[in-house]
Amino acid sequence: MIEPQAVLAPLSRAAFVLVVTIDDGADAAARTRDLCGDLPGLVRSVGFRDLEAQLSCVVGFGAAAWSRIFDGPKPARLHALPLIRGAKHEAVSTPGDLVFHIRATRPDLCFELATQILSRLDGAAMAVDETQGFRFFDFRDLLGYVDGTENPTGPASVQAALIGSEDPDFEGGSYLVVQKYLHDLAAWNTLSVEQQNNIIGRDKLSNVELDDDAIPSSAHRLLTTIKDADGTEHKIMRDNMPFGSPAKGEFGTYFIGYAARPSVIEQMLRNMFIGDPAGNYDRILDFSRAVTGNLFFVPSKTFLDALGD
Ligand code: HEM
């Protein structure tokens, strides 16, 4: 039976995301591959110290890294995240060979696992971004809105996030898009709550959806609802994390989205940045700048275990 990585782990109190680039040379690629094979064991070693803290780690591979690390077939839909340029805002595509998405109810376990991973990669790869995310009040992002409500649950989450028989070599895998957004909170806070509600498409206090007819067609929740011509909706699994540094005036949302098909997330990004129709872009972006962006393939845990054997 094919076991996925912890893609569908519940939204956690703490998360660390490491984006790493692999050094040149075959040795660096081989050492990175070894670490990935040992990763399930490493997670068990650190996680066993407090089982209730539910430590998990998902590793994903960028398109160029996949070909360097693995022989054999490539996941059917793996490619670099394209740059998406709207008239006013752009979704950047930045360097990143590997991602480690580490979650737990306690940040110390995330910290320990991140340290262990990077010490194993010392001299073979380096972190180009480390984001230490925390869960803010009521699952709110730093814009003040409850974030994650519309995530699918149960069988629908499996269908949204995990590859099935359409790519048999990579069943149980997933695609992961991450983007680091920095908010201009001072500007956001000059808006009235009603203006903010119109941008998000929900009521800030109650978290209840506002009627489609009562909000602009540029509302975030409308632009990120993807439907086929026959009305079938395509969902993704999100685990956005707030992060920041009050001392540096840095306030952000780390977007983390898993999907069985990356085209669903890319369509959401086009709707947000270019607009639907073009020009009708997501006003969240007038207050949030994407400073990183990557697309990774997340193989199944069965695939990782086989590397370690
Ligand atoms: C919904 C915040 C970026 C996809 C939401 C909601 C909030 C939110 C507050 C409403 C509650 C919920 O269902 O979770 C943000 C912030 C972002 C961000 C602060 C970054 C600054 C993105 C990106 C994507 C995305 C980049 C996809 C590429 C979605 C989807 C929904 C959603 C699919 C659910 C829509 C629905 O079915 O109602 N987001 N989001 N978000 N967001 Fe985002």
CSV table of C-alpha atoms and ligand atoms in Angstrom, one decimal:
chain,number,residue,atom,x,y,z
A,1,MET,CA,0.0,0.0,0.0
A,2,ILE,CA,1.3,3.5,-0.9
A,3,GLU,CA,1.6,5.8,2.1
A,4,PRO,CA,1.6,9.6,1.4
A,5,GLN,CA,3.9,12.0,3.4
A,6,ALA,CA,2.1,14.0,6.1
A,7,VAL,CA,0.5,16.3,3.4
A,8,LEU,CA,-2.9,16.1,5.1
A,9,ALA,CA,-1.5,16.7,8.7
A,10,PRO,CA,-3.9,19.0,10.6
A,11,LEU,CA,-3.1,22.7,10.7
A,12,SER,CA,-0.5,23.0,13.5
A,13,ARG,CA,0.4,25.6,16.1
A,14,ALA,CA,3.9,25.9,14.8
A,15,ALA,CA,5.6,25.4,11.4
A,16,PHE,CA,9.1,25.9,10.0
A,17,VAL,CA,9.5,26.1,6.3
A,18,LEU,CA,13.0,25.6,4.9
A,19,VAL,CA,13.7,26.2,1.2
A,20,VAL,CA,17.1,24.9,0.2
A,21,THR,CA,19.4,25.0,-2.8
A,22,ILE,CA,21.8,22.1,-3.6
A,23,ASP,CA,25.4,22.9,-4.3
A,24,ASP,CA,27.0,22.0,-7.6
A,25,GLY,CA,28.4,18.5,-8.1
A,26,ALA,CA,27.3,14.9,-8.0
A,27,ASP,CA,28.4,14.5,-4.4
A,28,ALA,CA,26.1,17.3,-3.1
A,29,ALA,CA,23.1,15.7,-5.0
A,30,ALA,CA,24.0,12.2,-3.6
A,31,ARG,CA,24.2,13.5,0.0
A,32,THR,CA,20.9,15.3,-0.3
A,33,ARG,CA,19.3,12.1,-1.6
A,34,ASP,CA,20.7,10.2,1.4
A,35,LEU,CA,19.2,12.7,3.8
A,36,CYS,CA,15.8,12.4,2.1
A,37,GLY,CA,15.9,8.6,2.5
A,38,ASP,CA,16.8,9.0,6.2
A,39,LEU,CA,14.2,11.7,6.8
A,40,PRO,CA,11.3,9.4,8.0
A,41,GLY,CA,13.7,8.0,10.6
A,42,LEU,CA,14.9,11.4,11.6
A,43,VAL,CA,11.3,12.6,12.1
A,44,ARG,CA,10.6,9.5,14.2
A,45,SER,CA,13.7,10.2,16.4
A,46,VAL,CA,12.9,13.8,17.1
A,47,GLY,CA,9.1,13.3,17.2
A,48,PHE,CA,9.2,10.5,19.7
A,49,ARG,CA,10.5,12.9,22.3
A,50,ASP,CA,7.0,14.2,22.6
A,51,LEU,CA,4.5,12.2,20.6
A,52,GLU,CA,1.6,14.5,21.6
A,53,ALA,CA,3.4,17.3,19.7
A,54,GLN,CA,2.6,15.5,16.4
A,55,LEU,CA,5.9,16.4,14.6
A,56,SER,CA,5.7,16.0,10.9
A,57,CYS,CA,7.9,16.9,8.0
A,58,VAL,CA,7.0,17.0,4.3
A,59,VAL,CA,9.9,17.2,1.8
A,60,GLY,CA,9.4,18.4,-1.8
A,61,PHE,CA,11.7,18.6,-4.8
A,62,GLY,CA,11.9,21.3,-7.5
A,63,ALA,CA,12.0,20.4,-11.2
A,64,ALA,CA,15.7,20.9,-11.7
A,65,ALA,CA,16.6,19.2,-8.5
A,66,TRP,CA,14.5,16.1,-9.3
A,67,SER,CA,16.5,15.4,-12.4
A,68,ARG,CA,19.8,15.9,-10.5
A,69,ILE,CA,18.8,13.6,-7.6
A,70,PHE,CA,16.8,10.8,-9.2
A,71,ASP,CA,17.1,8.6,-12.2
A,72,GLY,CA,14.0,7.3,-13.8
A,73,PRO,CA,10.7,9.0,-14.6
A,74,LYS,CA,9.8,12.5,-13.6
A,75,PRO,CA,6.5,13.4,-12.1
A,76,ALA,CA,4.2,14.2,-15.0
A,77,ARG,CA,3.3,17.8,-13.9
A,78,LEU,CA,6.6,18.9,-12.2
A,79,HIS,CA,7.9,22.2,-13.6
A,80,ALA,CA,9.3,25.4,-12.2
A,81,LEU,CA,6.7,27.9,-10.9
A,82,PRO,CA,6.2,30.4,-13.8
A,83,LEU,CA,6.5,34.1,-13.2
A,84,ILE,CA,3.0,35.5,-13.2
A,85,ARG,CA,3.0,39.2,-14.1
A,86,GLY,CA,-0.2,41.3,-13.8
A,87,ALA,CA,-0.4,44.9,-14.7
A,88,LYS,CA,0.3,46.0,-11.1
A,89,HIS,CA,1.7,43.0,-9.1
A,90,GLU,CA,3.8,40.0,-9.9
A,91,ALA,CA,4.1,36.5,-8.4
A,92,VAL,CA,7.8,35.9,-8.5
A,93,SER,CA,9.6,32.6,-9.1
A,94,THR,CA,12.7,32.3,-6.9
A,95,PRO,CA,15.5,29.7,-6.4
A,96,GLY,CA,14.7,26.6,-4.4
A,97,ASP,CA,15.6,22.9,-5.0
A,98,LEU,CA,14.0,21.4,-1.9
A,99,VAL,CA,11.4,22.4,0.6
A,100,PHE,CA,11.0,21.0,4.2
A,101,HIS,CA,7.6,21.8,5.6
A,102,ILE,CA,7.9,21.0,9.3
A,103,ARG,CA,4.8,21.1,11.6
A,104,ALA,CA,4.2,20.4,15.3
A,105,THR,CA,2.2,21.7,18.2
A,106,ARG,CA,5.5,23.0,19.7
A,107,PRO,CA,8.1,25.2,17.9
A,108,ASP,CA,11.0,23.5,19.8
A,109,LEU,CA,10.5,20.2,17.9
A,110,CYS,CA,10.3,22.1,14.6
A,111,PHE,CA,13.5,23.9,15.6
A,112,GLU,CA,15.3,20.7,16.5
A,113,LEU,CA,14.3,18.9,13.3
A,114,ALA,CA,15.3,21.9,11.1
A,115,THR,CA,18.7,22.0,12.9
A,116,GLN,CA,19.2,18.2,12.3
A,117,ILE,CA,18.3,18.5,8.6
A,118,LEU,CA,20.5,21.4,7.9
A,119,SER,CA,23.5,19.9,9.8
A,120,ARG,CA,23.1,16.8,7.6
A,121,LEU,CA,23.1,19.0,4.5
A,122,ASP,CA,26.1,21.1,5.6
A,123,GLY,CA,28.5,21.4,2.7
A,124,ALA,CA,26.0,19.9,0.3
A,125,ALA,CA,23.1,22.4,0.3
A,126,MET,CA,22.1,25.7,1.9
A,127,ALA,CA,18.9,27.2,3.1
A,128,VAL,CA,17.9,30.2,1.0
A,129,ASP,CA,14.8,30.9,3.1
A,130,GLU,CA,13.8,29.9,6.6
A,131,THR,CA,10.3,31.0,7.8
A,132,GLN,CA,9.3,30.3,11.4
A,133,GLY,CA,5.5,30.5,11.4
A,134,PHE,CA,3.1,30.5,14.3
A,135,ARG,CA,-0.7,30.1,14.6
A,136,PHE,CA,-2.2,33.5,15.5
A,137,PHE,CA,-5.5,34.0,17.4
A,138,ASP,CA,-8.5,32.0,16.1
A,139,PHE,CA,-6.4,30.7,13.1
A,140,ARG,CA,-6.3,34.4,11.9
A,141,ASP,CA,-3.7,35.7,9.5
A,142,LEU,CA,-2.0,39.0,10.3
A,143,LEU,CA,-4.6,40.8,8.2
A,144,GLY,CA,-7.0,39.7,11.0
A,145,TYR,CA,-9.0,37.1,9.0
A,146,VAL,CA,-9.6,33.5,9.9
A,147,ASP,CA,-7.5,31.6,7.3
A,148,GLY,CA,-8.1,28.0,6.2
A,149,THR,CA,-11.9,27.7,6.7
A,150,GLU,CA,-12.6,26.4,3.2
A,151,ASN,CA,-10.0,23.6,3.3
A,152,PRO,CA,-11.6,20.4,2.1
A,153,THR,CA,-11.9,17.6,4.7
A,154,GLY,CA,-12.1,13.8,4.6
A,155,PRO,CA,-12.2,12.1,1.2
A,156,ALA,CA,-12.4,15.5,-0.5
A,157,SER,CA,-9.0,16.5,0.9
A,158,VAL,CA,-7.5,13.3,-0.5
A,159,GLN,CA,-8.9,14.1,-3.9
A,160,ALA,CA,-7.8,17.7,-3.8
A,161,ALA,CA,-4.2,17.1,-2.6
A,162,LEU,CA,-3.1,13.6,-3.5
A,163,ILE,CA,-2.2,12.1,-6.9
A,164,GLY,CA,-4.2,9.1,-7.8
A,165,SER,CA,-4.0,6.6,-10.6
A,166,GLU,CA,-3.5,9.4,-13.2
A,167,ASP,CA,0.2,9.3,-12.6
A,168,PRO,CA,0.8,5.7,-11.5
A,169,ASP,CA,4.5,6.0,-10.8
A,170,PHE,CA,3.8,8.8,-8.4
A,171,GLU,CA,0.6,7.8,-6.7
A,172,GLY,CA,0.3,9.2,-3.2
A,173,GLY,CA,2.4,12.3,-4.2
A,174,SER,CA,1.3,15.9,-4.2
A,175,TYR,CA,2.4,19.3,-5.6
A,176,LEU,CA,3.3,22.1,-3.2
A,177,VAL,CA,3.4,25.8,-4.0
A,178,VAL,CA,4.9,28.1,-1.4
A,179,GLN,CA,5.1,31.9,-1.5
A,180,LYS,CA,6.3,34.3,1.2
A,181,TYR,CA,4.1,37.5,1.4
A,182,LEU,CA,5.0,40.6,3.3
A,183,HIS,CA,2.1,42.8,4.3
A,184,ASP,CA,1.9,46.6,4.5
A,185,LEU,CA,-0.1,46.5,7.7
A,186,ALA,CA,0.0,50.2,8.3
A,187,ALA,CA,-1.8,50.8,4.9
A,188,TRP,CA,-4.2,47.8,5.5
A,189,ASN,CA,-5.2,49.2,8.9
A,190,THR,CA,-6.2,52.5,7.3
A,191,LEU,CA,-9.1,50.6,5.6
A,192,SER,CA,-12.5,50.3,7.3
A,193,VAL,CA,-13.5,46.8,8.2
A,194,GLU,CA,-16.2,46.9,5.5
A,195,GLN,CA,-13.5,47.7,2.9
A,196,GLN,CA,-11.4,44.8,4.2
A,197,ASN,CA,-14.4,42.5,4.2
A,198,ASN,CA,-15.0,43.3,0.5
A,199,ILE,CA,-11.3,42.4,-0.3
A,200,ILE,CA,-11.5,39.1,1.5
A,201,GLY,CA,-15.2,38.2,0.9
A,202,ARG,CA,-15.9,37.3,4.5
A,203,ASP,CA,-17.0,39.0,7.7
A,204,LYS,CA,-13.9,39.7,9.8
A,205,LEU,CA,-15.4,39.1,13.2
A,206,SER,CA,-17.8,36.2,12.5
A,207,ASN,CA,-15.8,34.6,9.6
A,208,VAL,CA,-19.1,34.1,7.8
A,209,GLU,CA,-19.0,34.3,3.9
A,210,LEU,CA,-20.5,37.4,2.5
A,211,ASP,CA,-23.0,36.9,-0.4
A,212,ASP,CA,-21.4,36.7,-3.8
A,213,ASP,CA,-23.8,39.5,-4.9
A,214,ALA,CA,-22.8,41.7,-2.0
A,215,ILE,CA,-19.0,41.7,-2.7
A,216,PRO,CA,-16.9,42.9,-5.6
A,217,SER,CA,-15.9,40.2,-8.2
A,218,SER,CA,-12.3,40.8,-7.2
A,219,ALA,CA,-12.9,39.5,-3.7
A,220,HIS,CA,-10.1,37.0,-2.7
A,221,ARG,CA,-12.6,34.1,-2.1
A,222,LEU,CA,-14.2,34.6,-5.5
A,223,LEU,CA,-11.0,34.8,-7.5
A,224,THR,CA,-9.6,31.6,-5.7
A,225,THR,CA,-12.8,29.6,-6.4
A,226,ILE,CA,-11.9,27.5,-9.5
A,227,LYS,CA,-14.8,25.9,-11.4
A,228,ASP,CA,-14.9,23.9,-14.6
A,229,ALA,CA,-17.4,24.8,-17.3
A,230,ASP,CA,-19.6,22.0,-15.9
A,231,GLY,CA,-19.5,23.6,-12.4
A,232,THR,CA,-17.1,21.1,-10.8
A,233,GLU,CA,-15.0,22.9,-8.2
A,234,HIS,CA,-11.3,22.3,-7.8
A,235,LYS,CA,-10.1,22.7,-4.2
A,236,ILE,CA,-6.6,22.8,-2.7
A,237,MET,CA,-5.2,22.2,0.9
A,238,ARG,CA,-3.8,25.3,2.4
A,239,ASP,CA,-1.8,25.7,5.6
A,240,ASN,CA,-0.8,29.4,5.5
A,241,MET,CA,1.3,30.5,8.5
A,242,PRO,CA,1.7,34.0,9.9
A,243,PHE,CA,5.2,35.0,10.6
A,244,GLY,CA,7.1,38.2,11.3
A,245,SER,CA,9.3,40.4,13.4
A,246,PRO,CA,7.6,43.4,15.2
A,247,ALA,CA,11.0,44.9,15.8
A,248,LYS,CA,11.8,44.9,12.1
A,249,GLY,CA,8.3,46.0,11.1
A,250,GLU,CA,7.9,42.7,9.3
A,251,PHE,CA,4.5,41.1,9.1
A,252,GLY,CA,3.7,38.3,6.7
A,253,THR,CA,1.7,35.3,5.5
A,254,TYR,CA,3.6,32.2,4.3
A,255,PHE,CA,1.3,30.7,1.7
A,256,ILE,CA,1.5,26.9,1.6
A,257,GLY,CA,-0.8,25.1,-0.9
A,258,TYR,CA,-1.0,21.4,-1.8
A,259,ALA,CA,-2.7,20.1,-4.8
A,260,ALA,CA,-3.0,16.9,-6.9
A,261,ARG,CA,-2.7,19.2,-10.0
A,262,PRO,CA,-0.5,22.3,-9.8
A,263,SER,CA,-2.5,23.9,-12.6
A,264,VAL,CA,-5.3,24.5,-10.0
A,265,ILE,CA,-3.0,26.7,-7.8
A,266,GLU,CA,-1.5,28.3,-10.9
A,267,GLN,CA,-5.0,29.3,-12.1
A,268,MET,CA,-5.7,30.8,-8.7
A,269,LEU,CA,-2.5,32.8,-9.0
A,270,ARG,CA,-3.4,34.0,-12.4
A,271,ASN,CA,-6.8,35.1,-11.2
A,272,MET,CA,-5.2,36.9,-8.2
A,273,PHE,CA,-2.3,38.6,-10.0
A,274,ILE,CA,-3.6,39.1,-13.6
A,275,GLY,CA,-7.3,39.2,-12.6
A,276,ASP,CA,-10.5,37.6,-13.8
A,277,PRO,CA,-11.1,39.2,-16.2
A,278,ALA,CA,-7.7,40.7,-16.7
A,279,GLY,CA,-7.4,43.8,-14.5
A,280,ASN,CA,-9.9,42.6,-12.0
A,281,TYR,CA,-7.1,41.5,-9.7
A,282,ASP,CA,-7.0,40.6,-6.0
A,283,ARG,CA,-6.8,43.7,-3.8
A,284,ILE,CA,-5.0,41.7,-1.1
A,285,LEU,CA,-2.0,42.3,-3.3
A,286,ASP,CA,-2.2,46.1,-2.9
A,287,PHE,CA,-1.2,45.3,0.7
A,288,SER,CA,0.8,42.1,0.3
A,289,ARG,CA,3.9,41.6,-1.8
A,290,ALA,CA,5.1,38.1,-2.8
A,291,VAL,CA,8.9,38.0,-2.2
A,292,THR,CA,9.4,34.3,-2.9
A,293,GLY,CA,7.6,31.6,-5.0
A,294,ASN,CA,8.4,27.9,-5.7
A,295,LEU,CA,6.7,24.8,-7.0
A,296,PHE,CA,7.8,21.4,-5.7
A,297,PHE,CA,6.8,17.8,-6.1
A,298,VAL,CA,6.1,15.9,-2.9
A,299,PRO,CA,6.7,12.1,-3.4
A,300,SER,CA,4.9,9.5,-1.2
A,301,LYS,CA,6.5,8.4,2.1
A,302,THR,CA,6.7,4.9,0.4
A,303,PHE,CA,9.0,6.5,-2.2
A,304,LEU,CA,11.2,8.1,0.5
A,305,ASP,CA,11.4,4.8,2.5
A,306,ALA,CA,12.6,3.0,-0.6
A,307,LEU,CA,15.5,5.5,-0.9
A,308,GLY,CA,16.5,4.7,2.6
A,309,ASP,CA,16.6,1.0,2.0
B,1,HEM,C1,-9.4,31.8,1.2
B,1,HEM,C2,-6.1,34.7,3.2
B,1,HEM,C3,-3.1,33.8,-0.5
B,1,HEM,C4,-6.1,30.4,-2.1
B,1,HEM,C5,-8.8,32.7,2.0
B,1,HEM,C6,-9.4,33.3,3.2
B,1,HEM,C7,-8.4,34.1,3.8
B,1,HEM,C8,-7.2,34.0,2.9
B,1,HEM,C9,-8.6,34.9,5.0
B,1,HEM,C10,-10.8,33.0,3.7
B,1,HEM,C11,-11.0,31.9,4.6
B,1,HEM,C12,-10.6,30.5,4.1
B,1,HEM,O1,-11.4,29.9,3.4
B,1,HEM,O2,-9.4,30.2,4.3
B,1,HEM,C13,-5.0,34.7,2.3
B,1,HEM,C14,-3.8,35.6,2.5
B,1,HEM,C15,-3.0,35.3,1.5
B,1,HEM,C16,-3.6,34.3,0.6
B,1,HEM,C17,-3.6,36.5,3.7
B,1,HEM,C18,-1.6,35.9,1.1
B,1,HEM,C19,-1.3,37.2,1.3
B,1,HEM,C20,-3.7,32.9,-1.3
B,1,HEM,C21,-3.1,32.3,-2.5
B,1,HEM,C22,-3.9,31.3,-2.9
B,1,HEM,C23,-5.1,31.3,-2.0
B,1,HEM,C24,-1.7,32.7,-3.0
B,1,HEM,C25,-3.8,30.4,-4.1
B,1,HEM,C26,-2.9,30.4,-5.0
B,1,HEM,C27,-7.3,30.5,-1.3
B,1,HEM,C28,-8.4,29.6,-1.5
B,1,HEM,C29,-9.4,30.0,-0.6
B,1,HEM,C30,-8.8,31.1,0.2
B,1,HEM,C31,-8.6,28.5,-2.5
B,1,HEM,C32,-10.8,29.4,-0.3
B,1,HEM,C33,-11.8,30.0,-1.3
B,1,HEM,C34,-13.2,29.5,-1.0
B,1,HEM,O3,-13.4,28.4,-1.5
B,1,HEM,O4,-14.0,30.2,-0.4
B,1,HEM,N1,-7.5,33.1,1.9
B,1,HEM,N2,-4.8,34.0,1.2
B,1,HEM,N3,-4.9,32.3,-1.0
B,1,HEM,N4,-7.5,31.4,-0.3
B,1,HEM,FE1,-6.2,32.7,0.4
